[in-house]
Short mmCIF file of C-alpha atoms in Angstrom, two decimals:
data_model
loop_
_atom_site.label_atom_id
_atom_site.label_comp_id
_atom_site.label_asym_id
_atom_site.label_seq_id
_atom_site.Cartn_x
_atom_site.Cartn_y
_atom_site.Cartn_z
CA MET A 1 -5.63 11.64 20.44
CA ILE A 2 -8.63 10.16 22.60
CA GLU A 3 -6.37 7.93 24.42
CA THR A 4 -4.40 11.12 25.61
CA LEU A 5 -7.38 13.24 26.29
CA ASP A 6 -8.11 10.02 28.64
CA THR A 7 -4.91 9.40 30.58
CA ALA A 8 -5.25 13.06 30.24
CA MET A 9 -8.83 13.10 32.71
CA GLY A 10 -6.49 11.18 35.19
CA GLY A 11 -3.21 13.32 35.14
CA ILE A 12 -3.90 17.39 34.18
CA PRO A 13 0.20 17.33 34.31
CA GLN A 14 -0.09 16.04 30.40
CA VAL A 15 -2.35 19.10 29.44
CA VAL A 16 -0.65 21.19 30.58
CA TRP A 17 2.42 19.55 28.75
CA ILE A 18 0.18 19.91 25.16
CA VAL A 19 -0.40 23.55 26.34
CA ILE A 20 3.02 24.02 26.77
CA LYS A 21 4.90 22.46 23.83
CA ILE A 22 1.75 24.23 21.49
CA LEU A 23 3.14 27.51 22.48
CA ALA A 24 6.27 26.87 21.84
CA ILE A 25 5.14 26.02 18.30
CA VAL A 26 2.57 28.75 17.90
CA LEU A 27 5.26 31.71 19.94
CA PRO A 28 8.25 31.13 17.55
CA ILE A 29 6.04 31.80 14.54
CA MET A 30 4.29 34.25 15.67
CA GLY A 31 7.73 35.88 16.31
CA SER A 32 9.29 34.75 13.38
CA VAL A 33 5.85 36.39 11.23
CA ALA A 34 6.79 39.55 12.60
CA TYR A 35 10.33 39.45 11.64
CA LEU A 36 9.30 38.09 7.82
CA THR A 37 7.93 41.43 7.61
CA LEU A 38 10.82 43.21 8.49
CA ALA A 39 12.99 40.47 6.12
CA GLU A 40 10.73 41.13 3.48
CA ARG A 41 11.36 44.68 3.56
CA LYS A 42 15.09 45.03 4.04
CA VAL A 43 14.94 42.56 1.32
CA ILE A 44 13.05 44.38 -1.30
CA GLY A 45 14.75 46.69 -0.38
CA TYR A 46 18.25 46.03 -0.46
CA ILE A 47 17.12 44.27 -4.11
CA GLN A 48 15.29 47.81 -5.94
CA VAL A 49 19.08 49.42 -4.28
CA ARG A 50 17.31 51.09 -0.86
CA ILE A 51 17.91 50.37 2.56
CA GLY A 52 14.63 49.61 3.90
CA PRO A 53 13.26 50.66 7.55
CA ASN A 54 16.51 51.80 9.61
CA ARG A 55 14.78 53.85 11.78
CA VAL A 56 12.65 52.25 14.96
CA GLY A 57 16.06 50.88 16.89
CA PRO A 58 19.52 49.80 16.06
CA ARG A 59 19.42 48.84 12.14
CA GLY A 60 15.38 48.97 11.87
CA LEU A 61 14.76 45.64 14.18
CA LEU A 62 12.60 47.06 16.42
CA GLN A 63 10.25 47.99 13.57
CA PRO A 64 7.70 44.86 13.77
CA ILE A 65 7.63 45.39 17.35
CA ALA A 66 6.70 49.18 16.61
CA ASP A 67 4.29 48.09 13.29
CA GLY A 68 1.97 45.52 15.84
CA LEU A 69 1.43 48.61 18.01
CA LYS A 70 0.23 50.98 15.87
CA LEU A 71 -2.15 48.07 14.54
CA MET A 72 -3.71 47.24 18.00
CA MET A 73 -4.02 50.95 18.52
CA LYS A 74 -5.90 51.48 15.19
CA GLU A 75 -9.87 51.95 14.89
CA VAL A 76 -11.93 48.50 13.55
CA ILE A 77 -14.14 49.92 11.25
CA ILE A 78 -16.90 47.76 10.18
CA PRO A 79 -18.68 49.14 6.79
CA THR A 80 -22.54 50.05 6.61
CA ASN A 81 -24.19 47.24 5.81
CA ALA A 82 -21.25 44.92 6.38
CA ASN A 83 -22.87 41.40 7.99
CA ARG A 84 -21.21 41.90 12.08
CA PHE A 85 -20.51 38.39 12.92
CA LEU A 86 -18.96 36.96 9.50
CA PHE A 87 -16.74 39.62 9.15
CA ILE A 88 -15.69 39.69 12.55
CA LEU A 89 -15.29 35.62 11.54
CA ALA A 90 -13.47 35.76 7.97
CA PRO A 91 -9.67 37.16 9.92
CA ILE A 92 -10.25 34.02 12.55
CA LEU A 93 -11.49 31.34 9.84
CA VAL A 94 -8.05 32.46 7.83
CA LEU A 95 -6.12 32.81 10.75
CA ALA A 96 -6.58 29.70 12.54
CA PRO A 97 -6.38 26.94 10.00
CA SER A 98 -2.67 27.86 9.14
CA LEU A 99 -1.96 27.62 12.63
CA ALA A 100 -3.94 24.63 13.43
CA ALA A 101 -1.57 22.71 10.47
CA TRP A 102 1.28 23.07 11.83
CA ALA A 103 -0.04 20.38 14.41
CA VAL A 104 1.93 17.49 12.46
CA VAL A 105 4.51 19.52 11.38
CA PRO A 106 8.32 17.86 12.85
CA PHE A 107 11.25 20.02 13.22
CA ASP A 108 13.41 16.66 14.06
CA GLU A 109 12.81 13.50 14.41
CA GLY A 110 10.51 12.88 17.52
CA MET A 111 10.14 17.26 17.36
CA VAL A 112 6.43 17.06 16.79
CA LEU A 113 3.44 17.67 18.51
CA ALA A 114 1.21 15.41 16.75
CA ASP A 115 2.54 12.20 14.75
CA ILE A 116 -0.41 11.33 12.75
CA ASP A 117 0.02 8.33 10.22
CA ALA A 118 -2.11 10.92 7.49
CA SER A 119 -0.65 14.07 8.61
CA ILE A 120 -0.27 15.31 4.75
CA LEU A 121 -3.79 14.43 4.16
CA TYR A 122 -3.95 16.80 7.88
CA ILE A 123 -1.68 19.30 5.78
CA LEU A 124 -3.96 19.49 2.10
CA ALA A 125 -7.45 19.40 4.38
CA LEU A 126 -6.32 22.30 6.44
CA THR A 127 -4.58 24.65 4.24
CA SER A 128 -7.84 24.28 2.16
CA MET A 129 -10.02 25.22 4.32
CA SER A 130 -8.19 29.15 4.90
CA VAL A 131 -9.76 29.78 1.43
CA TYR A 132 -13.61 30.26 3.01
CA GLY A 133 -11.64 33.27 5.50
CA VAL A 134 -10.53 35.13 2.09
CA ILE A 135 -14.53 34.34 0.59
CA ILE A 136 -16.50 35.47 4.30
CA ALA A 137 -14.44 37.75 3.91
CA GLY A 138 -15.21 39.65 0.74
CA TRP A 139 -19.03 38.99 1.14
CA ALA A 140 -19.16 40.25 4.55
CA SER A 141 -18.10 43.48 3.44
CA ASN A 142 -20.64 44.35 1.17
CA SER A 143 -17.83 45.58 -1.13
CA LYS A 144 -17.35 45.50 -4.30
CA TYR A 145 -14.10 45.61 -4.42
CA ALA A 146 -13.80 42.50 -1.76
CA PHE A 147 -15.89 40.97 -3.13
CA ILE A 148 -14.32 40.73 -6.48
CA GLY A 149 -10.82 39.55 -4.84
CA ALA A 150 -12.37 37.39 -3.01
CA LEU A 151 -14.18 35.16 -6.30
CA ARG A 152 -10.79 35.61 -8.18
CA SER A 153 -8.71 34.11 -4.53
CA ALA A 154 -11.67 31.26 -4.57
CA ALA A 155 -11.02 30.15 -8.06
CA GLN A 156 -7.52 30.65 -8.24
CA VAL A 157 -6.86 28.56 -4.18
CA VAL A 158 -9.37 25.67 -5.73
CA SER A 159 -7.63 25.10 -9.16
CA TYR A 160 -4.14 25.10 -7.70
CA GLU A 161 -4.83 22.98 -4.97
CA ILE A 162 -5.50 19.96 -7.68
CA ALA A 163 -1.93 20.67 -8.55
CA MET A 164 -0.42 20.32 -4.90
CA GLY A 165 -2.55 17.57 -3.60
CA PHE A 166 -1.47 15.23 -6.83
CA ALA A 167 2.57 16.62 -6.67
CA LEU A 168 1.76 15.26 -2.48
CA VAL A 169 -0.10 11.93 -4.07
CA GLY A 170 3.82 12.28 -5.74
CA VAL A 171 5.74 12.38 -2.48
CA LEU A 172 4.06 9.69 -0.60
CA ILE A 173 4.18 6.93 -4.11
CA ALA A 174 8.02 7.99 -3.17
CA ALA A 175 7.96 7.74 0.45
CA GLY A 176 5.32 5.15 0.98
CA SER A 177 4.32 7.09 3.60
CA MET A 178 1.25 9.91 4.85
CA ASN A 179 3.46 10.12 7.98
CA LEU A 180 6.35 13.22 7.63
CA THR A 181 8.90 11.88 10.11
CA ASP A 182 8.79 9.17 8.13
CA VAL A 183 8.51 10.45 3.79
CA VAL A 184 11.60 12.74 6.29
CA MET A 185 13.37 9.57 7.09
CA LYS A 186 12.75 8.25 4.05
CA GLN A 187 16.08 10.90 2.08
CA GLN A 188 18.70 9.50 4.68
CA GLY A 189 21.84 8.87 2.53
CA SER A 190 23.17 12.20 0.68
CA PHE A 191 21.57 15.71 -0.84
CA LEU A 192 21.39 13.81 -3.72
CA HIS A 193 19.14 10.63 -2.03
CA TRP A 194 17.05 13.94 -0.91
CA PHE A 195 13.00 13.43 -3.01
CA TRP A 196 14.30 17.16 -4.77
CA VAL A 197 15.84 14.64 -7.76
CA PRO A 198 13.40 11.76 -8.51
CA LEU A 199 10.42 14.35 -7.82
CA LEU A 200 11.36 17.59 -9.36
CA PRO A 201 8.97 18.85 -12.01
CA LEU A 202 6.92 17.72 -8.90
CA PHE A 203 8.90 19.99 -6.34
CA MET A 204 8.57 23.04 -8.35
CA VAL A 205 4.97 22.42 -9.18
CA TYR A 206 4.01 22.17 -5.77
CA PHE A 207 6.21 25.30 -4.48
CA ILE A 208 4.86 27.57 -7.05
CA SER A 209 1.23 26.64 -6.16
CA GLY A 210 2.42 27.07 -2.53
CA VAL A 211 2.76 30.67 -3.75
CA ALA A 212 -0.20 30.63 -5.39
CA GLU A 213 -2.45 29.15 -3.42
CA THR A 214 -0.76 31.56 -0.82
CA ASN A 215 -1.65 34.49 -2.82
CA ARG A 216 1.98 35.95 -3.07
CA ALA A 217 2.76 37.66 -5.90
CA PRO A 218 3.69 37.22 -8.93
CA PHE A 219 -0.14 35.83 -8.14
CA ASP A 220 -1.84 37.80 -5.93
CA VAL A 221 -4.49 38.95 -8.55
CA ALA A 222 -6.91 38.48 -4.93
CA GLU A 223 -5.52 41.42 -3.26
CA GLY A 224 -3.92 43.42 -6.83
CA GLU A 225 -4.12 47.00 -5.41
CA SER A 226 -3.36 48.32 -9.10
CA GLU A 227 -7.07 46.96 -10.35
CA ILE A 228 -9.00 46.34 -6.88
CA VAL A 229 -7.45 48.54 -3.98
CA ALA A 230 -6.45 45.75 -1.39
CA GLY A 231 -8.78 43.02 -2.65
CA PHE A 232 -10.57 41.37 -0.17
CA HIS A 233 -9.49 42.87 3.20
CA VAL A 234 -9.82 46.19 1.62
CA GLU A 235 -12.51 47.15 4.48
CA TYR A 236 -10.71 45.68 7.17
CA SER A 237 -8.26 47.64 9.45
CA GLY A 238 -6.67 47.73 12.83
CA MET A 239 -6.61 44.05 14.47
CA THR A 240 -8.48 42.40 11.81
CA PHE A 241 -6.47 43.57 9.38
CA ALA A 242 -3.11 42.48 11.25
CA LEU A 243 -4.68 38.62 11.51
CA PHE A 244 -4.91 38.58 7.74
CA PHE A 245 -1.17 39.47 6.88
CA LEU A 246 -0.46 37.75 10.19
CA ALA A 247 -1.89 34.36 8.38
CA GLU A 248 -0.03 34.90 5.09
CA TYR A 249 3.08 35.18 6.40
CA ALA A 250 2.18 31.71 8.53
CA ASN A 251 1.19 30.21 5.44
CA MET A 252 4.21 30.85 3.22
CA ILE A 253 6.45 29.59 6.39
CA LEU A 254 4.44 27.19 6.53
CA VAL A 255 4.65 25.98 2.92
CA SER A 256 8.30 26.64 3.04
CA ILE A 257 9.26 24.26 5.94
CA LEU A 258 6.76 21.56 4.12
CA CYS A 259 9.15 21.66 0.51
CA ALA A 260 12.29 21.79 2.91
CA LEU A 261 10.20 19.05 4.68
CA MET A 262 8.93 16.80 1.31
CA PHE A 263 11.53 17.61 -1.10
CA PHE A 264 15.52 18.61 0.83
CA GLY A 265 15.10 15.89 3.71
CA GLY A 266 14.15 17.96 6.28
CA TRP A 267 16.45 17.84 9.52
CA LEU A 268 19.16 15.33 7.43
CA SER A 269 22.63 17.50 7.45
CA PRO A 270 23.63 17.89 3.81
CA PHE A 271 26.62 17.28 4.25
CA GLN A 272 25.08 14.13 5.13
CA GLY A 273 27.43 10.75 2.91
CA ILE A 274 30.40 13.19 2.51
CA PRO A 275 33.74 11.86 3.96
CA VAL A 276 35.25 15.22 5.91
CA LEU A 277 32.53 17.67 6.10
CA GLU A 278 29.76 15.20 7.55
CA GLY A 279 32.31 15.06 10.64
CA LEU A 280 32.45 18.70 10.65
CA PHE A 281 29.15 19.64 10.34
CA ALA A 282 27.60 16.65 12.66
CA TRP A 283 27.75 18.94 15.85
CA VAL A 284 24.58 21.07 14.37
CA PRO A 285 21.18 19.78 14.96
CA GLY A 286 18.62 18.67 12.94
CA ILE A 287 16.01 21.76 13.83
CA ALA A 288 18.90 24.06 12.35
CA TRP A 289 19.28 22.83 8.41
CA VAL A 290 15.91 22.89 8.48
CA LEU A 291 14.90 25.96 9.52
CA ALA A 292 17.96 27.09 6.79
CA LYS A 293 16.41 25.23 4.13
CA THR A 294 12.97 27.03 4.97
CA ALA A 295 14.38 30.37 5.55
CA PHE A 296 15.82 29.68 1.91
CA PHE A 297 12.21 28.71 0.22
CA LEU A 298 11.19 32.20 2.04
CA PHE A 299 13.61 34.53 0.39
CA CYS A 300 12.90 32.79 -2.76
CA PHE A 301 9.52 34.18 -1.55
CA LEU A 302 10.26 37.62 -1.20
CA TRP A 303 12.51 37.38 -4.49
CA PHE A 304 10.10 36.06 -6.59
CA ARG A 305 7.70 39.38 -5.32
CA ALA A 306 10.84 41.20 -6.52
CA THR A 307 11.21 39.83 -9.38
CA PHE A 308 8.41 38.68 -11.22
CA PRO A 309 5.36 41.02 -12.11
CA ARG A 310 1.71 40.15 -11.33
CA TYR A 311 0.06 37.36 -13.89
CA ARG A 312 -2.68 38.28 -15.81
CA TYR A 313 -5.26 36.14 -14.19
CA ASP A 314 -6.50 33.64 -17.44
CA GLN A 315 -2.62 32.89 -17.61
CA ILE A 316 -3.02 31.71 -14.03
CA MET A 317 -5.83 29.89 -14.57
CA ARG A 318 -4.26 28.13 -17.79
CA LEU A 319 -0.69 27.60 -16.33
CA GLY A 320 -3.11 25.98 -13.05
CA TRP A 321 -5.17 23.39 -14.74
CA LYS A 322 -3.08 22.90 -18.75
CA VAL A 323 0.61 22.87 -17.51
CA PHE A 324 0.60 22.40 -14.49
CA ILE A 325 -2.05 19.27 -13.37
CA PRO A 326 -0.81 17.51 -16.64
CA ILE A 327 2.65 17.67 -15.63
CA THR A 328 2.13 16.67 -12.10
CA ILE A 329 -0.82 13.31 -13.50
CA VAL A 330 2.00 12.35 -16.58
CA TRP A 331 4.81 11.73 -13.05
CA LEU A 332 3.02 10.37 -10.88
CA LEU A 333 3.15 8.08 -13.00
CA VAL A 334 6.75 8.08 -13.51
CA ALA A 335 7.55 8.28 -10.10
CA GLY A 336 5.93 4.95 -9.80
CA ALA A 337 7.22 3.16 -12.68
CA MET A 338 10.70 4.26 -10.19
CA VAL A 339 9.46 2.73 -7.09
CA LEU A 340 8.02 -0.27 -8.78
CA GLY A 341 11.54 -0.39 -10.84
CA ASN A 342 13.59 0.05 -7.46
CA VAL A 343 15.53 2.91 -9.34
CA ALA A 344 18.65 3.42 -7.04
CA PRO A 345 19.58 5.31 -5.38
CA TRP A 346 16.29 6.27 -4.04
CA PHE A 347 13.89 3.71 -4.02
CA ASP A 348 15.99 0.47 -4.10
CA MET B 1 -15.52 10.02 34.31
CA ASN B 2 -14.67 9.43 30.85
CA ILE B 3 -14.30 12.44 28.13
CA GLU B 4 -15.89 10.47 25.11
CA PRO B 5 -19.03 10.84 25.79
CA ILE B 6 -18.72 14.70 26.35
CA ILE B 7 -16.97 14.98 23.46
CA PHE B 8 -19.74 13.32 21.61
CA TYR B 9 -22.52 14.71 22.74
CA PHE B 10 -21.24 18.38 21.98
CA PHE B 11 -20.25 18.08 18.78
CA SER B 12 -23.06 15.86 18.02
CA ALA B 13 -25.22 19.23 19.35
CA ILE B 14 -23.29 21.25 17.05
CA LEU B 15 -23.93 19.24 14.52
CA VAL B 16 -27.96 18.45 14.99
CA ALA B 17 -27.88 22.69 15.45
CA ALA B 18 -25.68 23.73 12.52
CA SER B 19 -28.54 20.97 10.35
CA ALA B 20 -30.87 22.71 11.81
CA ALA B 21 -30.07 25.93 10.60
CA VAL B 22 -29.04 24.41 6.96
CA ILE B 23 -32.94 24.76 6.03
CA THR B 24 -34.15 27.24 8.59
CA VAL B 25 -32.51 30.18 8.34
CA ARG B 26 -33.15 33.15 5.99
CA ASN B 27 -29.80 33.71 4.24
CA PRO B 28 -28.72 31.42 1.67
CA VAL B 29 -25.29 32.22 2.32
CA HIS B 30 -25.75 31.30 6.40
CA ALA B 31 -27.36 28.29 4.96
CA ALA B 32 -24.09 26.87 3.18
CA LEU B 33 -22.05 28.71 5.87
CA SER B 34 -23.91 26.20 8.47
CA LEU B 35 -23.53 23.04 5.91
CA VAL B 36 -19.86 23.67 6.28
CA LEU B 37 -19.93 23.50 10.16
CA ALA B 38 -22.07 20.79 9.21
CA PHE B 39 -19.91 18.65 7.87
CA PHE B 40 -16.76 19.38 9.71
CA THR B 41 -18.91 18.49 13.12
CA SER B 42 -19.21 15.18 11.44
CA ALA B 43 -15.92 15.07 10.46
CA ILE B 44 -14.99 15.00 14.15
CA ILE B 45 -17.52 12.82 15.35
CA TRP B 46 -15.55 10.54 12.74
CA VAL B 47 -12.22 10.91 14.02
CA LEU B 48 -14.01 9.69 17.80
CA LEU B 49 -14.84 5.88 15.28
CA GLU B 50 -11.36 6.22 15.17
CA ALA B 51 -11.99 7.14 11.11
CA GLU B 52 -9.36 9.14 10.75
CA PHE B 53 -8.68 8.74 7.28
CA LEU B 54 -12.31 9.51 6.25
CA ALA B 55 -13.22 12.03 8.31
CA ILE B 56 -9.63 14.02 7.19
CA THR B 57 -10.90 13.50 3.08
CA LEU B 58 -14.78 14.34 4.39
CA VAL B 59 -12.33 17.58 5.37
CA LEU B 60 -10.17 18.09 2.21
CA VAL B 61 -12.97 16.86 0.28
CA TYR B 62 -16.47 18.13 0.87
CA VAL B 63 -15.31 21.20 3.60
CA GLY B 64 -12.07 22.22 0.79
CA ALA B 65 -13.23 22.10 -2.51
CA VAL B 66 -17.08 21.05 -3.25
CA MET B 67 -18.37 23.87 -0.58
CA VAL B 68 -16.08 26.35 -1.44
CA LEU B 69 -17.78 25.75 -4.92
CA PHE B 70 -21.15 26.06 -3.51
CA LEU B 71 -20.04 28.97 -1.93
CA PHE B 72 -19.10 30.76 -4.75
CA VAL B 73 -22.50 29.72 -6.92
CA VAL B 74 -24.96 31.14 -4.12
CA MET B 75 -23.12 34.47 -3.14
CA MET B 76 -23.31 35.28 -6.59
CA LEU B 77 -27.02 33.93 -7.22
CA ASP B 78 -29.91 37.19 -6.66
CA ILE B 79 -32.53 35.29 -4.72
CA ASN B 80 -35.47 37.04 -3.54
CA LEU B 81 -36.89 34.82 -0.57
CA VAL B 82 -40.24 35.78 -0.84
CA PRO B 83 -41.34 34.48 -4.03
CA LEU B 84 -40.10 31.48 -2.56
CA ARG B 85 -41.68 30.88 0.69
CA GLU B 86 -45.20 32.34 -0.72
CA GLY B 87 -46.52 28.32 -1.38
CA PHE B 88 -44.96 27.03 2.21
CA ILE B 89 -49.03 26.23 4.05
CA ARG B 90 -50.60 25.31 0.83
CA TYR B 91 -47.84 22.57 0.02
CA LEU B 92 -47.28 21.87 3.49
CA PRO B 93 -49.67 18.97 4.19
CA VAL B 94 -47.44 17.13 1.12
CA GLY B 95 -43.78 17.84 2.65
CA ALA B 96 -44.56 16.51 5.64
CA LEU B 97 -45.55 13.20 3.60
CA VAL B 98 -42.44 13.06 2.18
CA ALA B 99 -40.89 13.94 5.28
CA ILE B 100 -42.42 10.65 7.43
CA ILE B 101 -41.51 8.29 4.23
CA MET B 102 -38.32 9.19 4.10
CA PHE B 103 -38.21 8.85 8.09
CA VAL B 104 -40.53 5.36 8.18
CA GLU B 105 -37.81 4.05 5.55
CA MET B 106 -34.70 5.37 6.66
CA VAL B 107 -35.31 3.57 10.26
CA ILE B 108 -36.29 0.29 8.04
CA VAL B 109 -32.93 0.30 6.92
CA VAL B 110 -30.51 1.75 9.00
CA GLY B 111 -32.96 0.77 12.07
CA SER B 112 -31.05 -0.41 15.33
CA ASN B 113 -32.58 -4.30 14.17
CA ARG B 114 -29.38 -4.45 11.20
CA PHE B 115 -27.44 -1.90 12.44
CA GLY B 116 -28.24 -2.00 16.83
CA LEU B 117 -25.36 -3.27 19.12
CA ASP B 118 -26.40 -6.82 18.87
CA VAL B 119 -25.91 -7.44 15.54
CA PHE B 120 -22.75 -5.62 14.91
CA GLY B 121 -21.70 -6.16 18.65
CA ALA B 122 -19.40 -3.44 20.55
CA GLY B 123 -16.91 -1.22 18.42
CA MET B 124 -13.59 -2.58 19.31
CA LYS B 125 -10.87 -0.45 20.68
CA HIS B 126 -7.59 0.28 19.26
CA GLY B 127 -4.97 1.48 20.05
CA PRO B 128 -2.53 4.31 19.45
CA ASP B 129 -0.69 1.51 16.95
CA TYR B 130 -3.68 0.89 14.95
CA SER B 131 -3.89 3.28 12.12
CA ASN B 132 -7.58 2.96 9.73
CA THR B 133 -5.40 4.43 7.21
CA LYS B 134 -3.95 1.43 6.19
CA GLU B 135 -6.82 -0.93 6.63
CA LEU B 136 -8.82 1.29 4.30
CA GLY B 137 -6.33 0.54 1.79
CA SER B 138 -5.53 -2.88 2.52
CA VAL B 139 -8.97 -3.70 2.25
CA LEU B 140 -9.99 -1.77 -0.69
CA TYR B 141 -7.15 -2.67 -2.76
CA THR B 142 -7.64 -6.88 -2.45
CA VAL B 143 -11.25 -7.55 -1.51
CA TYR B 144 -13.33 -4.21 -2.92
CA VAL B 145 -11.20 -3.96 -6.06
CA TYR B 146 -14.09 -4.02 -8.51
CA PRO B 147 -16.56 -2.04 -6.78
CA PHE B 148 -13.86 0.11 -5.63
CA GLU B 149 -12.30 0.29 -9.76
CA ILE B 150 -16.17 0.11 -11.27
CA ALA B 151 -17.16 3.13 -9.05
CA ALA B 152 -13.78 4.99 -10.53
CA ALA B 153 -15.16 4.64 -13.92
CA ILE B 154 -18.33 6.31 -13.20
CA LEU B 155 -17.17 8.91 -11.84
CA LEU B 156 -14.49 9.38 -14.76
CA VAL B 157 -17.36 9.18 -17.34
CA ALA B 158 -19.47 11.66 -15.28
CA ILE B 159 -16.75 14.37 -15.06
CA ILE B 160 -16.12 14.01 -18.99
CA ALA B 161 -19.93 14.35 -19.91
CA ALA B 162 -20.21 17.12 -17.19
CA ILE B 163 -17.15 18.83 -19.29
CA ALA B 164 -18.87 17.58 -22.68
CA LEU B 165 -22.60 19.53 -21.55
CA THR B 166 -20.82 22.66 -20.93
CA MET B 167 -18.47 23.27 -24.00
CA ARG B 168 -20.07 25.31 -26.55
CA ARG B 169 -17.56 26.72 -29.27
CA ARG B 170 -19.68 30.28 -30.32
CA PRO B 171 -17.13 31.32 -33.59
CA ALA B 172 -18.53 34.89 -33.03
CA THR B 173 -17.09 35.10 -29.97
CA LYS B 174 -12.94 36.30 -29.87
CA PHE B 175 -10.35 35.52 -26.98
CA GLN B 176 -7.46 35.37 -26.85
CA ASP B 177 -5.21 32.67 -26.70
CA PRO B 178 -2.41 32.42 -23.83
CA SER B 179 -0.54 30.51 -25.14
CA LYS B 180 0.60 31.94 -28.33
CA GLN B 181 1.05 35.39 -26.27
CA VAL B 182 3.42 33.10 -24.60
CA LEU B 183 5.41 31.81 -27.08
CA VAL B 184 5.57 35.50 -28.56
CA LYS B 185 9.32 36.37 -29.69
CA ARG B 186 10.15 40.20 -29.82
CA ASN B 187 11.13 40.04 -33.62
CA GLU B 188 7.13 39.34 -34.47
CA ARG B 189 6.69 42.90 -32.06
CA VAL B 190 8.98 45.37 -32.22
CA ARG B 191 11.60 46.12 -35.64
CA MET B 192 14.23 48.00 -35.09
CA VAL B 193 14.69 50.32 -37.73
CA LYS B 194 18.75 52.27 -38.14
CA MET B 195 18.23 55.94 -39.74
CA ALA B 196 20.03 58.83 -40.00
CA ALA B 197 18.84 61.79 -37.87
CA GLU B 198 16.18 64.14 -39.46
CA ASN B 199 17.33 67.46 -40.17
CA LYS B 200 15.90 70.28 -37.17
CA THR B 201 14.24 72.76 -38.53
CA THR B 202 12.78 75.98 -36.65
CA PRO B 203 9.59 75.64 -35.88
CA ASN B 204 8.72 79.40 -35.76
CA GLU B 205 9.67 80.11 -39.33
#
């Protein structure tokens, strides 16, 4: 990174180039977040035999823009006796790490902003930071509901981070690298070479922990509206509320793309190694595959929300500590044994 | 012009300011948040030293886990600061003495005669291919494997001891066992009964 900055001082264009790359990542994410909200309302609508939003634009396609405009027009209310500085800082602290994590996410071979060796660790570190925004929001709002939501969220995120971290350790044992590009390239062969086969329990733990980490249903006790109104963001309105919303959806997309990259072969074609189909689908660019896989996991997020009732708090804790952590520890040993034993076709 | 010193002094200034804020601000939550900022800024300075693995681990462990729990506790405490500040002037000489002794000790241990440039030489600059993570791993598991394993064992003992200290069983308390609740079958809770329809009687008789 230092070298990049050093050369940047010689010729400004490199800085401009990096900024362009950042914009090329962030703007599509913002667009995806906007349309993910529409997709959520549509998908859940059809699951519940409704149509969902269909008034704004053709088939309701302009609904997210109308929502965004509405949120921007609304007044930002700061509650009495709230800590003004922290109250404004909290939504920024939630959104910033969830966007910064995208710096190391590769979309195709070589299509990555920062190809660093410790990228899995970097993502884990940044996702663990977004809990501060939630805690600070709950505390600074000077409201009991918000505070309870923040405490619940802190306990839940810290618990599930351990299981998530262990699942990632399994991936790096299997890949022998913490670099996401290397992780994907290790899965070449066919769709049976992808890590979801040898690391199936870790994949399940990772994805469910990802749902818990993003505070999504059925783990959404942090904002459980039937108990504590809206949890940590109950006092937020207008754009400050929108930032929490953006961060939650950006995190969902991040967890989904990480699942695709680490367990489902990233940009590798699912038809790799199958005689006729491989040639037929050779023209599809890698980024299309990774986005398609991400879209599938995002659909799972919405599907879960429409299907499962909210977990009880003590059951969440039990699942995290007493079920997931033992599973991951056992499977780490299994994964290590498979790597040592050069089990074909993944580790030969 | 080199940008490195600018980055270094910028983040060092933030680090010193945040560390000073930890012990000077009145609100304990603000103090804890300043400590988070201090940890994060020192991680950035470690990245400047090409120690990116340690930097990310610092953020992951201290910022991501330890300080969250710390903040958790501090937020729930209801600290009245007035009695805490009562004896400030009276204990000031003692505190100053302790501070001076600690400062002298630290200078003796990490002074420039031990860690100066003439002892260690200027740090070597590495190219973009250099992986500090790999270097650290290869040293940690070969040269320093025994100290590493001993440290791990000590930490494990400490974890078990901490859990053992907080475990207490009170027979009088009633609590639910979620695993039993999860395993419950329909037959244990609901009984389907077949019965003949009852004769309808008119209510006003």
